[in-house]
């Protein structure tokens, strides 16, 4: 980014002189054919020896004297100053460019502007410094009300989203948005959110309050879940690369669970209303160079939830997700992923619903098994478990013969994998409960191998079409040798 290549001007003049000499000699017929070809070879050699000048932007001292933001109307000056202030810390021209690009991303994240342009020019005026530059951002504020119809993929389900929002209501990035989504598996979601970013905050904190109503069908477990609740989210992100991102959440929800006609007795006895009040903390560190097909870097996410502040649901739930990527060759990438979770009850007076259990198996999870296809079952219904682990090793390569290279073909990858895991219930009452719980790593482990084609869908989702051969499984597991998966999260 910080290097510019320019042709040496002197060499160009020498080339022009040679061409003039050649032309004049031809007019006078004083050169023979052999001399003509020798002269052509000499010109070609001169061209190959053309020198280039390398300009390193880091060696060009620069400082930002002024920052202009053109196009502001409703937006207040204080929130804009907070976003662009870091530009004044630049010490060379490359740093000016990098920081200007970063500030542009911050302004886009406010969702107050569109069509943001960046211009850098030499500083002028009585207060200009010898190394000073002026940075100008041209923006167009969004309309007071914006509507859209979009599609979304996740959890092997596609949804249509109809939404409307009122951005930048009071001029400091506040907004209210309403969304309705309907999935191809009859799931529905309605939410109303109020979002407020905090200014003059080093952590770039964003407050979000959401009222929601959701409905989802889980035929693999024989029940339908309907939730109505409130979610308060405090998101903290320092804005720098490779730093921790935190989400502190409080959720209160009234949940109604109804069973299908074929549901087992263990599912039926959990049907009915329940009230959940929980605190949740999500910590994330993402150093990957891409979210869908990364070639290097790692990803770590840890979530912890405590329910029981009110209502009849009480538990402590922890989950860890990790991923590491490395590429020994530009056409070969290895990826190692691992997940684990533990769910424990707080006391005997509060219950844990099947809704809160862990489940294993899916086209993008432990492949080779149906959705919720491995783990404890009762009369054909997956009832989940209290603890689980899963791991997968992938290898990715481009398509053979690279069709559509540097274009549409780069969205596809061939991949082979081996994945496995286990799901069971946590034991605390037995004297040798530690040994019993450790059997999750040695007994009834599921494993499968396979391969297929993976496709990048946007910058967040992926599609997989795989052929799988299960190696280790139980008779009660639901196996799949051919699977099609689409979603955001994957093992």
XYZ file of C-alpha atoms in Angstrom:
491
model
C 0.000 0.000 0.000
C 2.896 2.303 0.724
C 4.950 1.836 -2.475
C 4.619 3.607 -5.819
C 6.521 2.621 -8.981
C 7.396 5.271 -11.565
C 9.425 5.042 -14.798
C 12.738 6.862 -14.889
C 12.367 9.913 -17.138
C 15.967 9.779 -18.412
C 15.539 6.345 -19.857
C 12.468 7.459 -21.794
C 14.441 10.256 -23.498
C 17.190 7.850 -24.525
C 14.576 5.573 -26.039
C 13.132 8.459 -28.116
C 16.618 9.354 -29.375
C 17.228 5.802 -30.540
C 13.980 5.776 -32.477
C 14.912 9.093 -34.164
C 18.334 7.744 -35.152
C 16.745 4.636 -36.627
C 14.347 6.703 -38.698
C 17.028 8.943 -40.090
C 19.271 6.039 -41.005
C 16.480 4.380 -42.889
C 15.950 7.527 -44.979
C 19.598 7.664 -45.992
C 19.768 3.905 -46.747
C 23.145 3.827 -44.963
C 22.441 0.821 -42.781
C 22.360 -2.733 -43.934
C 19.798 -5.224 -42.747
C 22.195 -6.685 -40.191
C 22.887 -3.253 -38.689
C 19.175 -2.585 -38.503
C 18.521 -5.777 -36.508
C 21.499 -5.055 -34.236
C 20.064 -1.642 -33.510
C 16.642 -3.226 -32.726
C 18.319 -5.619 -30.265
C 20.112 -2.733 -28.613
C 16.844 -0.832 -28.164
C 15.182 -3.936 -26.676
C 18.072 -4.336 -24.229
C 17.748 -0.689 -23.225
C 14.048 -1.189 -22.518
C 14.753 -4.223 -20.338
C 17.265 -2.223 -18.321
C 14.809 0.557 -17.541
C 15.128 1.518 -13.910
C 12.225 2.138 -11.547
C 12.149 4.485 -8.659
C 10.588 3.170 -5.459
C 8.896 5.688 -3.205
C 8.226 4.449 0.303
C 5.406 6.451 1.902
C 6.851 5.752 5.337
C 9.858 7.911 4.500
C 7.649 10.897 3.630
C 7.043 12.883 6.776
C 3.532 14.221 7.061
C 1.144 15.520 9.660
C -2.527 16.397 9.450
C -3.143 20.133 9.887
C -6.869 20.200 9.149
C -9.769 17.813 8.707
C -12.835 18.838 6.731
C -16.146 16.972 6.737
C -18.426 18.238 3.991
C -22.098 17.346 3.775
C -23.173 17.435 7.442
C -26.759 18.449 8.147
C -28.417 16.701 11.104
C -25.230 15.150 12.478
C -23.664 16.909 15.464
C -20.017 17.973 15.384
C -19.005 16.228 18.624
C -19.653 12.682 17.387
C -17.809 13.369 14.112
C -14.805 14.847 15.955
C -14.580 11.721 18.088
C -14.370 9.488 15.006
C -11.757 11.513 13.080
C -9.524 12.662 15.962
C -6.989 9.850 15.562
C -5.892 11.263 12.188
C -3.945 13.977 14.047
C -1.628 11.257 15.451
C -0.190 10.357 12.025
C 3.556 10.986 11.522
C 4.143 9.905 7.905
C 2.158 9.775 4.686
C 1.494 6.057 4.830
C 0.086 6.413 8.317
C -2.160 9.219 7.063
C -3.568 6.914 4.368
C -4.070 3.980 6.754
C -5.724 6.090 9.437
C -7.945 7.855 6.881
C -9.176 4.466 5.658
C -9.834 3.408 9.255
C -11.737 6.624 10.034
C -13.838 6.074 6.924
C -14.815 2.671 8.325
C -15.787 4.260 11.632
C -18.008 6.787 9.910
C -19.671 3.992 7.943
C -20.216 2.030 11.168
C -22.276 4.904 12.566
C -24.793 4.189 9.782
C -25.485 7.904 9.471
C -23.810 8.414 6.080
C -23.498 6.866 2.657
C -21.113 7.521 -0.246
C -18.204 8.569 1.969
C -15.265 9.964 -0.027
C -11.736 10.706 1.221
C -9.408 13.325 -0.295
C -5.876 14.205 0.842
C -4.217 17.437 -0.274
C -1.310 19.685 0.691
C -2.088 22.020 3.542
C -2.504 25.679 2.569
C -3.037 28.898 4.461
C -1.186 31.026 7.015
C -1.183 28.229 9.625
C 0.037 25.484 7.272
C 3.144 23.541 8.302
C 5.870 22.416 5.854
C 4.851 18.762 6.173
C 1.136 19.416 6.673
C -1.740 17.892 4.743
C -5.471 18.421 4.805
C -7.906 15.492 4.804
C -11.418 16.038 3.494
C -14.316 13.621 3.964
C -17.351 14.140 1.736
C -20.490 12.486 3.085
C -24.165 12.172 2.248
C -26.461 11.772 5.207
C -29.017 9.005 5.072
C -32.703 9.786 4.764
C -34.796 10.074 7.894
C -36.607 6.811 7.142
C -35.050 3.928 5.198
C -36.715 0.654 4.225
C -35.342 -2.513 2.703
C -36.127 -6.113 1.806
C -33.198 -8.492 2.259
C -32.406 -12.172 2.524
C -30.454 -13.865 5.287
C -28.989 -17.326 5.751
C -28.192 -19.054 9.020
C -28.567 -22.416 10.765
C -29.224 -24.100 7.415
C -32.252 -21.885 6.849
C -32.965 -19.025 4.492
C -35.096 -16.060 5.535
C -36.657 -13.006 3.976
C -36.299 -9.835 6.054
C -38.517 -6.773 5.706
C -37.202 -3.852 7.704
C -37.380 -0.129 8.235
C -35.194 2.182 10.291
C -34.926 5.818 11.281
C -31.176 6.580 11.376
C -29.441 9.434 13.154
C -32.590 10.602 14.919
C -31.001 13.154 17.254
C -27.791 13.724 15.298
C -25.477 11.467 17.318
C -25.936 8.110 15.642
C -29.121 7.094 17.422
C -31.529 4.957 15.443
C -34.689 2.898 15.765
C -35.240 -0.098 13.530
C -38.040 -2.591 13.019
C -37.544 -5.972 11.333
C -39.754 -8.878 10.396
C -38.300 -12.125 9.049
C -39.853 -15.324 7.788
C -37.815 -18.472 7.185
C -38.340 -21.358 4.814
C -38.801 -23.626 7.868
C -41.729 -21.551 9.180
C -39.655 -19.619 11.699
C -40.672 -16.009 12.303
C -39.013 -13.126 14.089
C -40.219 -9.618 14.908
C -37.964 -7.173 16.745
C -37.895 -3.485 17.540
C -34.488 -2.077 18.476
C -33.217 1.253 19.772
C -29.472 1.810 19.287
C -27.305 4.492 20.854
C -23.517 4.802 20.324
C -21.639 6.606 23.096
C -19.398 9.501 22.064
C -16.094 10.477 23.695
C -15.643 6.823 24.587
C -12.348 5.022 24.016
C -14.066 1.635 23.859
C -16.595 2.747 21.224
C -19.467 1.440 23.317
C -22.831 0.872 21.664
C -26.029 0.396 23.675
C -28.862 -1.625 22.146
C -32.287 -2.378 23.567
C -34.506 -4.866 21.735
C -38.060 -6.105 22.129
C -38.563 -9.344 20.224
C -41.041 -12.071 19.442
C -39.814 -15.272 17.795
C -41.247 -18.600 16.745
C -39.268 -21.641 15.626
C -40.050 -25.269 14.881
C -37.652 -28.049 15.935
C -39.101 -31.259 14.416
C -35.937 -33.209 15.289
C -36.847 -32.762 18.978
C -40.621 -32.688 18.589
C -41.436 -29.200 19.871
C -42.214 -25.639 18.786
C -40.759 -22.695 20.705
C -42.284 -19.218 20.969
C -40.362 -16.495 22.807
C -41.310 -12.958 23.780
C -38.727 -10.905 25.579
C -36.361 -8.022 26.056
C -32.607 -7.914 25.385
C -30.192 -5.221 26.520
C -26.757 -5.368 24.889
C -23.624 -3.317 25.691
C -21.004 -3.836 22.986
C -17.428 -2.686 23.600
C -14.891 -2.535 20.783
C -11.715 -0.472 21.050
C -11.678 -0.075 17.271
C -8.121 -1.384 16.872
C -7.133 -4.508 14.987
C -6.723 -7.839 16.812
C -8.282 -6.656 20.064
C -10.899 -8.260 22.273
C -14.532 -7.466 21.633
C -16.968 -7.762 24.515
C -20.741 -7.993 24.674
C -22.484 -7.703 28.034
C -26.132 -8.707 27.826
C -29.223 -9.030 29.973
C -32.177 -11.005 28.670
C -35.640 -11.548 30.088
C -37.941 -13.807 28.091
C -41.259 -15.549 28.422
C -41.041 -18.853 26.573
C -43.904 -21.046 25.461
C -43.085 -24.596 24.388
C -45.605 -26.812 22.636
C -45.066 -30.354 21.416
C -45.886 -32.088 18.158
C -48.160 -35.100 17.855
C -45.252 -37.521 17.673
C -43.292 -36.041 20.607
C -41.948 -38.402 23.259
C -43.099 -38.287 26.865
C -39.816 -36.697 28.032
C -40.483 -33.808 25.642
C -44.169 -33.527 26.502
C -43.521 -33.175 30.232
C -41.400 -30.061 29.565
C -44.061 -28.314 27.487
C -45.721 -25.197 28.794
C -44.604 -21.694 29.763
C -41.310 -20.757 31.421
C -39.689 -17.490 32.451
C -35.983 -16.922 31.965
C -33.885 -14.023 33.288
C -30.188 -14.225 32.453
C -26.899 -12.344 32.263
C -24.539 -13.157 29.403
C -20.969 -12.224 28.497
C -19.459 -12.884 25.063
C -15.734 -12.345 24.504
C -14.333 -12.567 20.973
C -10.874 -12.289 19.410
C -10.639 -12.640 15.628
C -7.217 -12.476 13.929
C -8.212 -14.221 10.698
C -7.647 -12.579 7.325
C -11.192 -13.580 6.240
C -14.268 -14.992 7.938
C -15.383 -17.533 5.298
C -12.194 -18.865 3.654
C -9.349 -17.685 5.903
C -5.784 -18.625 4.965
C -4.099 -17.618 8.204
C -4.911 -16.393 11.697
C -6.995 -17.660 14.585
C -10.424 -17.106 16.101
C -11.479 -17.522 19.740
C -14.910 -16.898 21.253
C -15.967 -17.611 24.824
C -19.510 -17.111 26.084
C -20.796 -17.440 29.629
C -24.450 -17.237 30.680
C -26.014 -17.246 34.148
C -29.792 -17.714 34.359
C -31.773 -17.586 37.563
C -32.063 -13.908 38.452
C -35.805 -14.415 38.295
C -38.276 -16.881 36.851
C -38.125 -20.677 37.044
C -35.102 -21.343 34.789
C -31.682 -21.508 36.457
C -28.308 -22.648 35.086
C -24.704 -21.725 34.305
C -23.759 -22.259 30.675
C -20.269 -21.886 29.225
C -19.196 -22.431 25.611
C -15.838 -22.116 23.830
C -15.252 -21.929 20.059
C -11.760 -21.903 18.519
C -10.315 -21.979 15.011
C -6.776 -21.870 13.615
C -5.681 -21.559 9.968
C -2.340 -21.926 8.236
C -1.233 -22.182 4.592
C 2.020 -24.038 3.746
C 1.360 -23.203 0.073
C -0.713 -20.539 -1.641
C -2.992 -23.258 -3.053
C -3.261 -25.282 0.166
C -4.860 -24.254 3.467
C -5.343 -26.272 6.635
C -7.995 -25.369 9.181
C -8.450 -26.788 12.681
C -11.665 -26.040 14.571
C -12.809 -27.056 18.041
C -15.855 -26.400 20.212
C -16.877 -27.376 23.741
C -19.700 -26.537 26.124
C -20.840 -27.237 29.678
C -24.283 -26.677 31.234
C -24.891 -26.980 34.986
C -27.897 -26.405 37.202
C -27.796 -23.747 39.933
C -30.076 -25.491 42.445
C -32.876 -28.009 42.632
C -35.572 -25.344 42.819
C -34.915 -24.179 39.269
C -35.127 -26.299 36.150
C -33.242 -26.608 32.902
C -35.423 -26.859 29.818
C -34.676 -28.859 26.686
C -34.544 -25.465 24.959
C -31.299 -24.688 26.819
C -29.543 -28.007 26.059
C -26.634 -28.528 23.680
C -27.223 -30.455 20.444
C -24.789 -32.045 18.032
C -24.884 -32.802 14.331
C -25.667 -30.636 11.277
C -24.438 -30.036 7.706
C -22.071 -27.314 9.002
C -21.420 -28.853 12.445
C -20.445 -32.482 12.938
C -20.964 -33.477 9.312
C -22.295 -36.891 8.415
C -25.131 -36.631 10.942
C -28.561 -35.076 10.558
C -29.488 -31.864 12.387
C -29.434 -32.852 16.088
C -28.678 -36.328 14.760
C -26.240 -37.582 17.391
C -26.552 -37.635 21.161
C -29.189 -38.750 23.679
C -32.574 -39.604 22.148
C -35.946 -40.654 23.497
C -38.495 -42.348 21.249
C -36.885 -40.822 18.178
C -36.627 -37.260 19.548
C -33.262 -35.590 20.189
C -33.271 -34.365 23.799
C -29.749 -32.893 23.881
C -27.194 -32.963 26.674
C -25.365 -30.961 29.324
C -21.870 -31.116 27.847
C -20.308 -31.644 24.457
C -17.137 -31.357 22.437
C -16.499 -31.310 18.704
C -13.425 -30.954 16.496
C -12.725 -30.829 12.761
C -9.674 -30.738 10.509
C -10.168 -29.287 7.006
C -7.945 -28.940 3.971
C -8.908 -26.430 1.249
C -7.657 -26.157 -2.349
C -8.854 -24.189 -5.402
C -10.908 -25.905 -8.094
C -8.932 -28.090 -10.545
C -7.512 -26.150 -13.499
C -8.684 -22.897 -11.830
C -11.809 -22.103 -13.931
C -12.960 -18.528 -13.475
C -9.628 -17.535 -12.006
C -9.556 -14.065 -10.392
C -13.322 -13.971 -10.733
C -16.345 -16.133 -10.062
C -14.216 -19.264 -9.723
C -12.466 -17.889 -6.637
C -15.738 -18.197 -4.709
C -15.400 -21.999 -4.749
C -13.059 -24.317 -2.870
C -12.566 -28.046 -2.772
C -12.274 -29.299 0.771
C -11.739 -32.559 2.584
C -12.348 -33.018 6.289
C -12.439 -35.336 9.239
C -14.656 -34.318 12.144
C -16.010 -35.828 15.313
C -17.420 -35.154 18.745
C -19.638 -36.357 21.531
C -22.610 -35.219 23.594
C -23.747 -36.494 26.986
C -25.113 -35.447 30.366
C -23.020 -34.036 33.205
C -22.765 -36.133 36.376
C -22.148 -34.588 39.808
C -23.746 -36.940 42.332
C -21.554 -40.021 41.958
C -18.377 -40.450 43.991
C -16.347 -41.038 40.821
C -18.183 -38.370 38.832
C -14.900 -37.023 37.401
C -14.103 -40.335 35.716
C -17.665 -40.672 34.512
C -17.599 -37.221 32.935
C -14.251 -37.869 31.263
C -15.787 -40.799 29.390
C -17.224 -38.250 26.972
C -13.773 -38.218 25.308
C -13.405 -42.028 25.130
C -16.847 -43.645 24.905
C -19.497 -43.271 22.201
C -17.374 -40.820 20.204
C -18.748 -40.001 16.747
C -16.451 -39.517 13.762
C -16.806 -39.106 10.004
C -14.692 -38.207 6.962
C -15.734 -36.615 3.714
C -15.194 -34.023 1.062
C -17.015 -31.712 -1.263
C -17.320 -28.196 -2.597
C -17.617 -25.078 -0.452
C -18.786 -21.739 -1.825
C -18.366 -18.276 -0.381
C -21.658 -16.410 -0.101
C -20.978 -12.739 0.520
C -18.428 -11.952 3.206
C -20.049 -13.906 6.038
C -21.889 -17.054 4.889
C -20.889 -20.233 3.103
C -22.542 -23.085 1.210
C -21.317 -26.683 1.371
C -22.193 -29.752 -0.703
C -20.489 -32.797 0.796
C -20.222 -36.549 0.501
C -19.542 -38.094 3.913
C -18.716 -41.526 5.268
C -19.509 -41.941 8.997
C -16.857 -44.017 10.766
C -17.953 -44.059 14.428
C -21.615 -43.814 15.407
C -24.377 -45.371 17.505
C -27.434 -47.200 16.248
C -29.668 -44.418 17.507
C -27.842 -41.739 15.488
C -29.372 -40.352 12.297
C -26.763 -40.545 9.534
C -26.442 -38.595 6.290
C -24.057 -39.518 3.476
C -24.965 -36.532 1.316
C -25.453 -33.118 2.895
C -26.158 -29.594 1.718
C -25.499 -26.839 4.237
C -25.785 -23.075 4.259
C -25.039 -20.749 7.155
C -22.714 -18.379 8.957
C -21.277 -20.487 11.769
C -19.438 -23.697 10.974
C -17.159 -26.235 12.620
